[in-house]
PDB file of C-alpha atoms in Angstrom:
ATOM      1  CA  UNK A   1      64.996  -4.397  57.104  1.00 61.00           C
ATOM      2  CA  UNK A   2      67.194  -5.410  59.885  1.00 69.00           C
ATOM      3  CA  UNK A   3      69.991  -3.290  59.164  1.00 75.00           C
ATOM      4  CA  UNK A   4      69.366  -0.708  62.221  1.00 74.00           C
ATOM      5  CA  UNK A   5      68.887  -3.584  64.476  1.00 68.00           C
ATOM      6  CA  UNK A   6      72.106  -5.253  63.081  1.00 73.00           C
ATOM      7  CA  UNK A   7      74.209  -2.039  63.537  1.00 76.00           C
ATOM      8  CA  UNK A   8      72.899  -1.730  67.037  1.00 69.00           C
ATOM      9  CA  UNK A   9      73.808  -4.988  68.154  1.00 67.00           C
ATOM     10  CA  UNK A  10      77.375  -4.819  66.903  1.00 72.00           C
ATOM     11  CA  UNK A  11      77.467  -1.373  68.659  1.00 74.00           C
ATOM     12  CA  UNK A  12      76.415  -2.835  71.889  1.00 72.00           C
ATOM     13  CA  UNK A  13      78.902  -5.954  71.844  1.00 78.00           C
ATOM     14  CA  UNK A  14      79.024  -9.669  72.272  1.00 81.00           C
ATOM     15  CA  UNK A  15      78.249  -8.904  75.932  1.00 85.00           C
ATOM     16  CA  UNK A  16      74.806  -7.338  75.114  1.00 80.00           C
ATOM     17  CA  UNK A  17      73.901 -10.588  72.938  1.00 79.00           C
ATOM     18  CA  UNK A  18      74.817 -12.932  76.218  1.00 86.00           C
ATOM     19  CA  UNK A  19      72.981 -10.568  78.677  1.00 85.00           C
ATOM     20  CA  UNK A  20      69.530 -11.069  76.263  1.00 81.00           C
ATOM     21  CA  UNK A  21      70.236 -14.806  76.266  1.00 83.00           C
ATOM     22  CA  UNK A  22      70.760 -14.823  79.808  1.00 89.00           C
ATOM     23  CA  UNK A  23      67.321 -12.670  80.197  1.00 85.00           C
ATOM     24  CA  UNK A  24      65.698 -15.467  77.812  1.00 82.00           C
ATOM     25  CA  UNK A  25      66.871 -18.254  80.165  1.00 89.00           C
ATOM     26  CA  UNK A  26      65.748 -16.861  83.247  1.00 91.00           C
ATOM     27  CA  UNK A  27      62.332 -16.288  81.870  1.00 87.00           C
ATOM     28  CA  UNK A  28      62.104 -19.887  80.528  1.00 88.00           C
ATOM     29  CA  UNK A  29      63.481 -20.830  84.229  1.00 95.00           C
ATOM     30  CA  UNK A  30      60.976 -19.126  85.867  1.00 94.00           C
ATOM     31  CA  UNK A  31      58.175 -20.390  83.919  1.00 93.00           C
ATOM     32  CA  UNK A  32      59.183 -23.688  84.460  1.00 94.00           C
ATOM     33  CA  UNK A  33      59.690 -23.058  88.462  1.00 95.00           C
ATOM     34  CA  UNK A  34      56.078 -21.924  88.865  1.00 94.00           C
ATOM     35  CA  UNK A  35      54.874 -24.852  86.840  1.00 93.00           C
ATOM     36  CA  UNK A  36      56.699 -27.435  89.133  1.00 93.00           C
ATOM     37  CA  UNK A  37      55.847 -25.224  92.113  1.00 94.00           C
ATOM     38  CA  UNK A  38      52.203 -25.442  91.326  1.00 92.00           C
ATOM     39  CA  UNK A  39      52.703 -29.429  91.048  1.00 91.00           C
ATOM     40  CA  UNK A  40      54.287 -29.621  94.505  1.00 91.00           C
ATOM     41  CA  UNK A  41      51.623 -27.171  96.240  1.00 90.00           C
ATOM     42  CA  UNK A  42      48.728 -29.501  94.394  1.00 88.00           C
ATOM     43  CA  UNK A  43      50.325 -32.684  94.810  1.00 87.00           C
ATOM     44  CA  UNK A  44      49.579 -33.485  91.426  1.00 87.00           C
ATOM     45  CA  UNK A  45      51.676 -34.204  88.339  1.00 87.00           C
ATOM     46  CA  UNK A  46      49.739 -31.946  86.225  1.00 88.00           C
ATOM     47  CA  UNK A  47      47.402 -29.528  87.911  1.00 90.00           C
ATOM     48  CA  UNK A  48      46.064 -27.911  84.934  1.00 91.00           C
ATOM     49  CA  UNK A  49      44.487 -29.930  82.406  1.00 91.00           C
ATOM     50  CA  UNK A  50      42.640 -29.256  79.054  1.00 91.00           C
ATOM     51  CA  UNK A  51      39.489 -31.487  78.402  1.00 90.00           C
ATOM     52  CA  UNK A  52      39.622 -33.285  74.835  1.00 88.00           C
ATOM     53  CA  UNK A  53      36.473 -35.451  74.790  1.00 86.00           C
ATOM     54  CA  UNK A  54      32.498 -34.754  75.088  1.00 85.00           C
ATOM     55  CA  UNK A  55      32.314 -37.546  77.830  1.00 87.00           C
ATOM     56  CA  UNK A  56      31.661 -35.128  80.711  1.00 87.00           C
ATOM     57  CA  UNK A  57      28.944 -32.952  79.088  1.00 83.00           C
ATOM     58  CA  UNK A  58      27.047 -30.760  79.885  1.00 85.00           C
ATOM     59  CA  UNK A  59      29.265 -30.244  82.820  1.00 86.00           C
ATOM     60  CA  UNK A  60      32.632 -29.915  80.914  1.00 89.00           C
ATOM     61  CA  UNK A  61      32.704 -29.388  76.945  1.00 89.00           C
ATOM     62  CA  UNK A  62      35.773 -29.900  74.932  1.00 89.00           C
ATOM     63  CA  UNK A  63      38.269 -26.869  75.250  1.00 89.00           C
ATOM     64  CA  UNK A  64      37.370 -26.376  78.915  1.00 91.00           C
ATOM     65  CA  UNK A  65      40.596 -25.782  81.592  1.00 91.00           C
ATOM     66  CA  UNK A  66      40.457 -27.724  84.480  1.00 92.00           C
ATOM     67  CA  UNK A  67      42.441 -26.911  87.963  1.00 91.00           C
ATOM     68  CA  UNK A  68      43.422 -30.086  89.671  1.00 91.00           C
ATOM     69  CA  UNK A  69      44.518 -30.905  93.458  1.00 91.00           C
ATOM     70  CA  UNK A  70      45.183 -34.036  94.773  1.00 89.00           C
ATOM     71  CA  UNK A  71      45.784 -33.912  98.737  1.00 86.00           C
ATOM     72  CA  UNK A  72      47.650 -36.697  99.835  1.00 82.00           C
ATOM     73  CA  UNK A  73      45.364 -37.847 103.033  1.00 82.00           C
ATOM     74  CA  UNK A  74      42.018 -36.988 101.628  1.00 84.00           C
ATOM     75  CA  UNK A  75      39.903 -40.087 100.465  1.00 87.00           C
ATOM     76  CA  UNK A  76      37.775 -39.536  97.261  1.00 89.00           C
ATOM     77  CA  UNK A  77      34.119 -39.801  97.588  1.00 88.00           C
ATOM     78  CA  UNK A  78      31.366 -40.636  94.922  1.00 88.00           C
ATOM     79  CA  UNK A  79      30.247 -37.721  92.922  1.00 87.00           C
ATOM     80  CA  UNK A  80      33.816 -36.096  92.927  1.00 89.00           C
ATOM     81  CA  UNK A  81      35.004 -35.621  89.398  1.00 91.00           C
ATOM     82  CA  UNK A  82      38.727 -36.929  88.979  1.00 91.00           C
ATOM     83  CA  UNK A  83      41.406 -37.185  86.176  1.00 92.00           C
ATOM     84  CA  UNK A  84      43.168 -40.264  86.158  1.00 91.00           C
ATOM     85  CA  UNK A  85      45.893 -41.829  84.223  1.00 90.00           C
ATOM     86  CA  UNK A  86      45.868 -45.601  83.251  1.00 89.00           C
ATOM     87  CA  UNK A  87      49.429 -47.324  83.055  1.00 87.00           C
ATOM     88  CA  UNK A  88      49.571 -48.148  79.556  1.00 85.00           C
ATOM     89  CA  UNK A  89      47.503 -44.895  78.003  1.00 84.00           C
ATOM     90  CA  UNK A  90      49.221 -41.527  77.514  1.00 84.00           C
ATOM     91  CA  UNK A  91      46.489 -39.383  77.888  1.00 87.00           C
ATOM     92  CA  UNK A  92      44.562 -38.728  81.318  1.00 89.00           C
ATOM     93  CA  UNK A  93      40.630 -38.828  81.284  1.00 90.00           C
ATOM     94  CA  UNK A  94      38.513 -36.546  83.311  1.00 91.00           C
ATOM     95  CA  UNK A  95      35.630 -38.651  84.670  1.00 92.00           C
ATOM     96  CA  UNK A  96      33.109 -38.687  87.812  1.00 91.00           C
ATOM     97  CA  UNK A  97      33.736 -41.445  90.450  1.00 91.00           C
ATOM     98  CA  UNK A  98      30.899 -44.120  90.479  1.00 90.00           C
ATOM     99  CA  UNK A  99      32.070 -46.305  93.200  1.00 89.00           C
ATOM    100  CA  UNK A 100      34.278 -46.387  96.009  1.00 88.00           C
ATOM    101  CA  UNK A 101      35.613 -49.341  98.436  1.00 87.00           C
ATOM    102  CA  UNK A 102      37.511 -47.991 101.064  1.00 86.00           C
ATOM    103  CA  UNK A 103      40.101 -49.942 103.011  1.00 82.00           C
ATOM    104  CA  UNK A 104      40.406 -52.490 100.156  1.00 78.00           C
ATOM    105  CA  UNK A 105      43.209 -53.517  98.066  1.00 79.00           C
ATOM    106  CA  UNK A 106      44.258 -55.739  95.170  1.00 78.00           C
ATOM    107  CA  UNK A 107      46.570 -58.592  95.956  1.00 76.00           C
ATOM    108  CA  UNK A 108      48.643 -60.681  93.677  1.00 73.00           C
ATOM    109  CA  UNK A 109      46.468 -62.561  91.752  1.00 67.00           C
ATOM    110  CA  UNK A 110      43.962 -59.945  91.329  1.00 69.00           C
ATOM    111  CA  UNK A 111      41.859 -61.080  94.267  1.00 72.00           C
ATOM    112  CA  UNK A 112      40.672 -58.260  96.367  1.00 74.00           C
ATOM    113  CA  UNK A 113      41.708 -58.102 100.164  1.00 77.00           C
ATOM    114  CA  UNK A 114      40.789 -55.577 103.272  1.00 77.00           C
ATOM    115  CA  UNK A 115      44.038 -53.724 103.216  1.00 77.00           C
ATOM    116  CA  UNK A 116      45.914 -52.729 106.621  1.00 76.00           C
ATOM    117  CA  UNK A 117      46.533 -49.048 105.521  1.00 76.00           C
ATOM    118  CA  UNK A 118      42.801 -47.207 105.740  1.00 73.00           C
ATOM    119  CA  UNK A 119      43.898 -44.866 102.914  1.00 78.00           C
ATOM    120  CA  UNK A 120      43.695 -47.354 100.359  1.00 84.00           C
ATOM    121  CA  UNK A 121      40.383 -47.204  98.012  1.00 87.00           C
ATOM    122  CA  UNK A 122      39.208 -49.130  94.823  1.00 88.00           C
ATOM    123  CA  UNK A 123      37.435 -46.844  92.668  1.00 89.00           C
ATOM    124  CA  UNK A 124      35.358 -46.908  89.493  1.00 90.00           C
ATOM    125  CA  UNK A 125      34.661 -44.061  86.978  1.00 91.00           C
ATOM    126  CA  UNK A 126      32.034 -43.119  84.576  1.00 90.00           C
ATOM    127  CA  UNK A 127      31.811 -40.284  82.143  1.00 89.00           C
ATOM    128  CA  UNK A 128      28.484 -38.075  82.801  1.00 88.00           C
ATOM    129  CA  UNK A 129      27.845 -38.229  78.677  1.00 87.00           C
ATOM    130  CA  UNK A 130      28.673 -42.190  78.812  1.00 87.00           C
ATOM    131  CA  UNK A 131      26.060 -45.136  79.136  1.00 86.00           C
ATOM    132  CA  UNK A 132      28.359 -47.486  81.041  1.00 84.00           C
ATOM    133  CA  UNK A 133      31.090 -47.435  83.202  1.00 83.00           C
ATOM    134  CA  UNK A 134      34.727 -46.890  82.449  1.00 85.00           C
ATOM    135  CA  UNK A 135      35.995 -50.523  82.726  1.00 85.00           C
ATOM    136  CA  UNK A 136      36.836 -50.752  78.709  1.00 84.00           C
ATOM    137  CA  UNK A 137      39.177 -47.704  79.433  1.00 86.00           C
ATOM    138  CA  UNK A 138      41.119 -49.470  82.273  1.00 86.00           C
ATOM    139  CA  UNK A 139      43.239 -51.614  79.934  1.00 84.00           C
ATOM    140  CA  UNK A 140      42.707 -54.493  81.820  1.00 81.00           C
ATOM    141  CA  UNK A 141      42.456 -53.360  85.353  1.00 83.00           C
ATOM    142  CA  UNK A 142      39.278 -53.647  87.239  1.00 83.00           C
ATOM    143  CA  UNK A 143      39.479 -50.951  89.487  1.00 86.00           C
ATOM    144  CA  UNK A 144      41.186 -47.781  89.832  1.00 87.00           C
ATOM    145  CA  UNK A 145      43.793 -47.470  93.072  1.00 87.00           C
ATOM    146  CA  UNK A 146      44.887 -43.861  94.676  1.00 87.00           C
ATOM    147  CA  UNK A 147      47.962 -44.043  92.530  1.00 87.00           C
ATOM    148  CA  UNK A 148      46.502 -43.853  89.284  1.00 88.00           C
ATOM    149  CA  UNK A 149      44.724 -40.432  90.018  1.00 89.00           C
ATOM    150  CA  UNK A 150      46.347 -37.154  88.886  1.00 90.00           C
ATOM    151  CA  UNK A 151      43.941 -35.027  90.980  1.00 90.00           C
ATOM    152  CA  UNK A 152      40.300 -33.966  91.706  1.00 91.00           C
ATOM    153  CA  UNK A 153      38.896 -31.011  89.669  1.00 91.00           C
ATOM    154  CA  UNK A 154      38.501 -27.787  91.887  1.00 89.00           C
ATOM    155  CA  UNK A 155      37.468 -25.422  89.392  1.00 86.00           C
ATOM    156  CA  UNK A 156      37.518 -24.892  85.690  1.00 86.00           C
ATOM    157  CA  UNK A 157      37.694 -22.396  82.813  1.00 86.00           C
ATOM    158  CA  UNK A 158      35.304 -22.611  79.782  1.00 86.00           C
ATOM    159  CA  UNK A 159      37.025 -22.133  76.291  1.00 87.00           C
ATOM    160  CA  UNK A 160      40.563 -21.291  77.390  1.00 87.00           C
ATOM    161  CA  UNK A 161      41.804 -24.962  76.447  1.00 87.00           C
ATOM    162  CA  UNK A 162      41.040 -24.447  72.610  1.00 88.00           C
ATOM    163  CA  UNK A 163      44.826 -22.559  72.327  1.00 86.00           C
ATOM    164  CA  UNK A 164      46.279 -25.997  73.501  1.00 87.00           C
ATOM    165  CA  UNK A 165      43.893 -27.965  71.290  1.00 87.00           C
ATOM    166  CA  UNK A 166      44.695 -25.921  68.319  1.00 86.00           C
ATOM    167  CA  UNK A 167      48.571 -26.300  69.067  1.00 84.00           C
ATOM    168  CA  UNK A 168      48.559 -30.045  69.230  1.00 83.00           C
ATOM    169  CA  UNK A 169      46.148 -30.204  65.861  1.00 84.00           C
ATOM    170  CA  UNK A 170      48.639 -27.942  63.842  1.00 85.00           C
ATOM    171  CA  UNK A 171      52.082 -28.214  65.144  1.00 84.00           C
ATOM    172  CA  UNK A 172      52.824 -25.427  62.765  1.00 87.00           C
ATOM    173  CA  UNK A 173      51.298 -22.957  65.032  1.00 85.00           C
ATOM    174  CA  UNK A 174      53.440 -24.022  67.991  1.00 84.00           C
ATOM    175  CA  UNK A 175      56.518 -23.694  66.326  1.00 86.00           C
ATOM    176  CA  UNK A 176      55.393 -20.246  64.601  1.00 87.00           C
ATOM    177  CA  UNK A 177      54.283 -18.970  68.426  1.00 85.00           C
ATOM    178  CA  UNK A 178      57.479 -20.082  70.200  1.00 83.00           C
ATOM    179  CA  UNK A 179      59.740 -18.504  67.093  1.00 85.00           C
ATOM    180  CA  UNK A 180      57.882 -15.410  67.156  1.00 85.00           C
ATOM    181  CA  UNK A 181      58.291 -15.451  71.109  1.00 79.00           C
ATOM    182  CA  UNK A 182      61.993 -16.358  70.492  1.00 76.00           C
ATOM    183  CA  UNK A 183      62.434 -13.275  68.193  1.00 77.00           C
ATOM    184  CA  UNK A 184      60.649 -10.790  70.183  1.00 74.00           C
ATOM    185  CA  UNK A 185      62.768 -11.471  73.371  1.00 67.00           C
ATOM    186  CA  UNK A 186      65.747 -11.334  71.209  1.00 66.00           C
ATOM    187  CA  UNK A 187      65.454  -7.906  69.644  1.00 66.00           C
ATOM    188  CA  UNK A 188      63.861  -6.574  72.858  1.00 64.00           C
ATOM    189  CA  UNK A 189      66.642  -3.645  73.811  1.00 57.00           C
ATOM    190  CA  UNK A 190      65.344  -3.434  77.315  1.00 48.00           C
TER     191      UNK A 190
ATOM    192  CA  UNK B   1      51.318   5.879  76.773  1.00 67.00           C
ATOM    193  CA  UNK B   2      52.708   6.976  73.140  1.00 79.00           C
ATOM    194  CA  UNK B   3      52.995   3.840  71.097  1.00 85.00           C
ATOM    195  CA  UNK B   4      50.203   1.144  70.343  1.00 87.00           C
ATOM    196  CA  UNK B   5      52.454  -1.438  72.074  1.00 85.00           C
ATOM    197  CA  UNK B   6      52.204  -0.084  75.417  1.00 89.00           C
ATOM    198  CA  UNK B   7      48.676   0.924  74.756  1.00 91.00           C
ATOM    199  CA  UNK B   8      47.806  -2.587  74.389  1.00 91.00           C
ATOM    200  CA  UNK B   9      50.188  -3.597  76.868  1.00 90.00           C
ATOM    201  CA  UNK B  10      47.976  -1.272  79.897  1.00 92.00           C
ATOM    202  CA  UNK B  11      44.931  -1.882  78.420  1.00 93.00           C
ATOM    203  CA  UNK B  12      45.344  -5.863  78.499  1.00 94.00           C
ATOM    204  CA  UNK B  13      47.100  -5.907  81.832  1.00 95.00           C
ATOM    205  CA  UNK B  14      44.179  -3.983  83.162  1.00 95.00           C
ATOM    206  CA  UNK B  15      41.618  -6.396  81.573  1.00 95.00           C
ATOM    207  CA  UNK B  16      43.144  -9.212  82.935  1.00 94.00           C
ATOM    208  CA  UNK B  17      43.576  -8.018  86.222  1.00 96.00           C
ATOM    209  CA  UNK B  18      39.520  -6.900  86.431  1.00 96.00           C
ATOM    210  CA  UNK B  19      38.596 -10.307  85.003  1.00 92.00           C
ATOM    211  CA  UNK B  20      40.560 -12.132  87.944  1.00 92.00           C
ATOM    212  CA  UNK B  21      38.883  -9.825  90.467  1.00 95.00           C
ATOM    213  CA  UNK B  22      35.472 -10.607  89.005  1.00 93.00           C
ATOM    214  CA  UNK B  23      35.912 -14.399  88.801  1.00 87.00           C
ATOM    215  CA  UNK B  24      37.433 -14.283  92.543  1.00 89.00           C
ATOM    216  CA  UNK B  25      34.390 -12.536  93.363  1.00 91.00           C
ATOM    217  CA  UNK B  26      31.777 -14.958  91.695  1.00 87.00           C
ATOM    218  CA  UNK B  27      33.962 -17.792  93.379  1.00 83.00           C
ATOM    219  CA  UNK B  28      33.525 -16.303  96.781  1.00 88.00           C
ATOM    220  CA  UNK B  29      29.999 -15.348  96.477  1.00 87.00           C
ATOM    221  CA  UNK B  30      28.812 -19.166  96.279  1.00 82.00           C
ATOM    222  CA  UNK B  31      29.559 -19.501  99.997  1.00 83.00           C
ATOM    223  CA  UNK B  32      26.933 -16.946 100.546  1.00 84.00           C
ATOM    224  CA  UNK B  33      24.429 -18.797  98.969  1.00 81.00           C
ATOM    225  CA  UNK B  34      23.539 -21.659 100.842  1.00 80.00           C
ATOM    226  CA  UNK B  35      20.287 -23.550 100.980  1.00 80.00           C
ATOM    227  CA  UNK B  36      19.521 -26.763 102.543  1.00 81.00           C
ATOM    228  CA  UNK B  37      16.708 -28.677 100.696  1.00 81.00           C
ATOM    229  CA  UNK B  38      15.481 -32.014 101.954  1.00 82.00           C
ATOM    230  CA  UNK B  39      13.576 -34.729 100.380  1.00 82.00           C
ATOM    231  CA  UNK B  40      12.331 -38.396 101.072  1.00 84.00           C
ATOM    232  CA  UNK B  41      13.728 -41.597  99.769  1.00 83.00           C
ATOM    233  CA  UNK B  42      12.475 -45.121 100.754  1.00 84.00           C
ATOM    234  CA  UNK B  43      13.393 -48.395  99.381  1.00 84.00           C
ATOM    235  CA  UNK B  44      10.726 -50.750  97.747  1.00 82.00           C
ATOM    236  CA  UNK B  45      12.519 -53.949  97.374  1.00 82.00           C
ATOM    237  CA  UNK B  46      15.961 -55.224  97.324  1.00 82.00           C
ATOM    238  CA  UNK B  47      16.556 -58.721  95.427  1.00 82.00           C
ATOM    239  CA  UNK B  48      20.214 -60.469  94.869  1.00 81.00           C
ATOM    240  CA  UNK B  49      20.530 -62.829  92.146  1.00 80.00           C
ATOM    241  CA  UNK B  50      23.594 -64.711  91.070  1.00 79.00           C
ATOM    242  CA  UNK B  51      24.911 -64.309  88.017  1.00 77.00           C
ATOM    243  CA  UNK B  52      28.198 -64.127  85.757  1.00 76.00           C
ATOM    244  CA  UNK B  53      30.853 -61.319  86.004  1.00 72.00           C
ATOM    245  CA  UNK B  54      30.875 -58.982  83.017  1.00 71.00           C
ATOM    246  CA  UNK B  55      34.258 -59.683  82.473  1.00 71.00           C
ATOM    247  CA  UNK B  56      35.119 -63.155  83.179  1.00 70.00           C
ATOM    248  CA  UNK B  57      32.443 -65.160  81.997  1.00 70.00           C
ATOM    249  CA  UNK B  58      32.942 -67.844  84.141  1.00 73.00           C
ATOM    250  CA  UNK B  59      33.287 -66.496  87.397  1.00 75.00           C
ATOM    251  CA  UNK B  60      30.279 -66.118  89.710  1.00 77.00           C
ATOM    252  CA  UNK B  61      29.066 -62.834  90.815  1.00 78.00           C
ATOM    253  CA  UNK B  62      26.141 -61.608  92.986  1.00 80.00           C
ATOM    254  CA  UNK B  63      23.735 -58.811  91.349  1.00 82.00           C
ATOM    255  CA  UNK B  64      21.515 -56.714  93.375  1.00 83.00           C
ATOM    256  CA  UNK B  65      18.316 -55.374  92.206  1.00 85.00           C
ATOM    257  CA  UNK B  66      16.893 -52.191  94.174  1.00 84.00           C
ATOM    258  CA  UNK B  67      13.626 -50.502  93.754  1.00 87.00           C
ATOM    259  CA  UNK B  68      13.397 -47.056  95.435  1.00 86.00           C
ATOM    260  CA  UNK B  69      11.424 -43.973  94.953  1.00 86.00           C
ATOM    261  CA  UNK B  70      12.689 -40.518  95.732  1.00 86.00           C
ATOM    262  CA  UNK B  71      10.812 -36.978  96.177  1.00 86.00           C
ATOM    263  CA  UNK B  72      12.439 -33.824  96.906  1.00 85.00           C
ATOM    264  CA  UNK B  73      11.731 -30.453  96.210  1.00 84.00           C
ATOM    265  CA  UNK B  74      15.407 -28.849  94.828  1.00 84.00           C
ATOM    266  CA  UNK B  75      14.294 -25.471  93.260  1.00 83.00           C
ATOM    267  CA  UNK B  76      15.898 -23.370  96.091  1.00 83.00           C
ATOM    268  CA  UNK B  77      19.359 -24.703  94.684  1.00 83.00           C
ATOM    269  CA  UNK B  78      19.139 -23.018  91.571  1.00 84.00           C
ATOM    270  CA  UNK B  79      20.466 -19.408  91.787  1.00 82.00           C
ATOM    271  CA  UNK B  80      22.261 -17.417  89.059  1.00 83.00           C
ATOM    272  CA  UNK B  81      25.563 -19.205  88.997  1.00 82.00           C
ATOM    273  CA  UNK B  82      24.228 -22.879  89.357  1.00 83.00           C
ATOM    274  CA  UNK B  83      25.084 -24.659  85.635  1.00 85.00           C
ATOM    275  CA  UNK B  84      23.372 -27.948  86.644  1.00 86.00           C
ATOM    276  CA  UNK B  85      22.327 -30.254  89.453  1.00 85.00           C
ATOM    277  CA  UNK B  86      23.866 -33.791  89.409  1.00 87.00           C
ATOM    278  CA  UNK B  87      21.686 -35.677  91.538  1.00 86.00           C
ATOM    279  CA  UNK B  88      22.727 -39.427  92.656  1.00 87.00           C
ATOM    280  CA  UNK B  89      21.519 -42.303  94.919  1.00 85.00           C
ATOM    281  CA  UNK B  90      24.230 -44.394  96.484  1.00 85.00           C
ATOM    282  CA  UNK B  91      24.097 -47.185  98.505  1.00 85.00           C
ATOM    283  CA  UNK B  92      26.784 -47.088 101.753  1.00 87.00           C
ATOM    284  CA  UNK B  93      27.370 -50.136 103.234  1.00 85.00           C
ATOM    285  CA  UNK B  94      30.270 -52.224 105.133  1.00 84.00           C
ATOM    286  CA  UNK B  95      30.797 -55.808 103.898  1.00 80.00           C
ATOM    287  CA  UNK B  96      31.781 -58.464 106.285  1.00 79.00           C
ATOM    288  CA  UNK B  97      35.550 -57.977 105.588  1.00 78.00           C
ATOM    289  CA  UNK B  98      35.651 -54.645 106.808  1.00 79.00           C
ATOM    290  CA  UNK B  99      35.573 -52.728 103.695  1.00 82.00           C
ATOM    291  CA  UNK B 100      33.354 -49.613 103.324  1.00 85.00           C
ATOM    292  CA  UNK B 101      31.649 -49.270 100.072  1.00 86.00           C
ATOM    293  CA  UNK B 102      30.063 -46.843  98.711  1.00 88.00           C
ATOM    294  CA  UNK B 103      28.256 -47.282  95.087  1.00 87.00           C
ATOM    295  CA  UNK B 104      25.986 -45.208  93.084  1.00 88.00           C
ATOM    296  CA  UNK B 105      23.303 -46.745  91.615  1.00 86.00           C
ATOM    297  CA  UNK B 106      21.121 -44.203  89.963  1.00 86.00           C
ATOM    298  CA  UNK B 107      22.008 -40.545  88.747  1.00 86.00           C
ATOM    299  CA  UNK B 108      20.315 -37.817  86.894  1.00 87.00           C
ATOM    300  CA  UNK B 109      21.423 -34.333  85.794  1.00 87.00           C
ATOM    301  CA  UNK B 110      18.692 -31.470  86.262  1.00 86.00           C
ATOM    302  CA  UNK B 111      19.744 -28.429  83.806  1.00 86.00           C
ATOM    303  CA  UNK B 112      16.799 -26.171  84.830  1.00 84.00           C
ATOM    304  CA  UNK B 113      14.817 -24.855  87.467  1.00 81.00           C
ATOM    305  CA  UNK B 114      11.373 -26.564  86.201  1.00 82.00           C
ATOM    306  CA  UNK B 115      12.554 -29.853  86.225  1.00 79.00           C
ATOM    307  CA  UNK B 116      13.894 -29.620  89.689  1.00 78.00           C
ATOM    308  CA  UNK B 117      11.235 -31.266  91.413  1.00 79.00           C
ATOM    309  CA  UNK B 118      11.938 -34.607  91.646  1.00 75.00           C
ATOM    310  CA  UNK B 119       9.512 -37.645  92.302  1.00 80.00           C
ATOM    311  CA  UNK B 120      11.082 -40.710  90.894  1.00 80.00           C
ATOM    312  CA  UNK B 121      10.216 -44.509  91.424  1.00 81.00           C
ATOM    313  CA  UNK B 122      13.052 -46.430  89.776  1.00 81.00           C
ATOM    314  CA  UNK B 123      15.330 -49.103  90.143  1.00 78.00           C
ATOM    315  CA  UNK B 124      18.907 -49.097  89.911  1.00 77.00           C
ATOM    316  CA  UNK B 125      20.211 -48.105  86.790  1.00 78.00           C
ATOM    317  CA  UNK B 126      24.005 -49.373  87.135  1.00 80.00           C
ATOM    318  CA  UNK B 127      24.779 -52.853  87.941  1.00 79.00           C
ATOM    319  CA  UNK B 128      25.146 -53.314  91.827  1.00 79.00           C
ATOM    320  CA  UNK B 129      27.461 -55.823  92.593  1.00 77.00           C
ATOM    321  CA  UNK B 130      29.845 -56.734  95.326  1.00 75.00           C
ATOM    322  CA  UNK B 131      33.570 -56.569  95.489  1.00 68.00           C
ATOM    323  CA  UNK B 132      34.045 -60.175  96.636  1.00 66.00           C
ATOM    324  CA  UNK B 133      31.544 -61.889  94.143  1.00 61.00           C
ATOM    325  CA  UNK B 134      28.918 -62.584  96.994  1.00 62.00           C
ATOM    326  CA  UNK B 135      26.837 -60.268  99.396  1.00 60.00           C
ATOM    327  CA  UNK B 136      27.067 -62.851 102.013  1.00 59.00           C
TER     328      UNK B 136
END
């Protein structure tokens, strides 16, 4: 089945194989550059996220793709939809800001004091489809601070995130896709 | 355009370009559909009671109970591109330590134009508590 391909490869020589590998590596590198560049422009560690739970229905359903930005000097207001990650939890959560307290920070001993930096905020969030706020999800924190927030939702694409969910639930799909793409890149002759 | 592969390639490139343009046009169109509906909101009563904080049972905390009424006609906000209206009543105040607070005390999701005439008399849906345990 691959006799023709092998003959062509042997004719073109070792250099050709190296060139193919270089092409492959440059495709991977440019993909990574685009992702990290997007993260730099939006000032967020993960500017595109997929909604995993139904806690923001009817605004966002499971499988929606969200685009986030995190402008450094902008404050968050009530009603903003933010994605945050609590230290100790490995999945980010997308919920709406319920309360903001500007100019407050948490001092040692968990007491709340006025902060000299006017950018400090304490936030409380709640999912639209939940009855109560997110205190249970904060893993011991009482308020969220700016540094826990990955970004604010600016736009969304419905259903596109199902690909990521499928790849997470069936890892064989991920390996099959990667293997197929690798094979395609290697046996392409241009 | 002589192999299936190149045909699929061309067609999918054209499809994705057109989709991107369509999505961009939809996003831009939302800037041309601006309306400014107004409504009235009145506060009926505010009461402050002491109680225990939710998490630490021995910590004193002040809770505020607010009764208010809202009436507004929000039907102009529903255009072809509106998915839902998220309405909320929030209380903004500055406490004696200089911390500016903005607390949402009631919210509602409106999904259809027929439900967009709002006349509500209600109390705060979420516990209205102060950061530093007392409103004084």
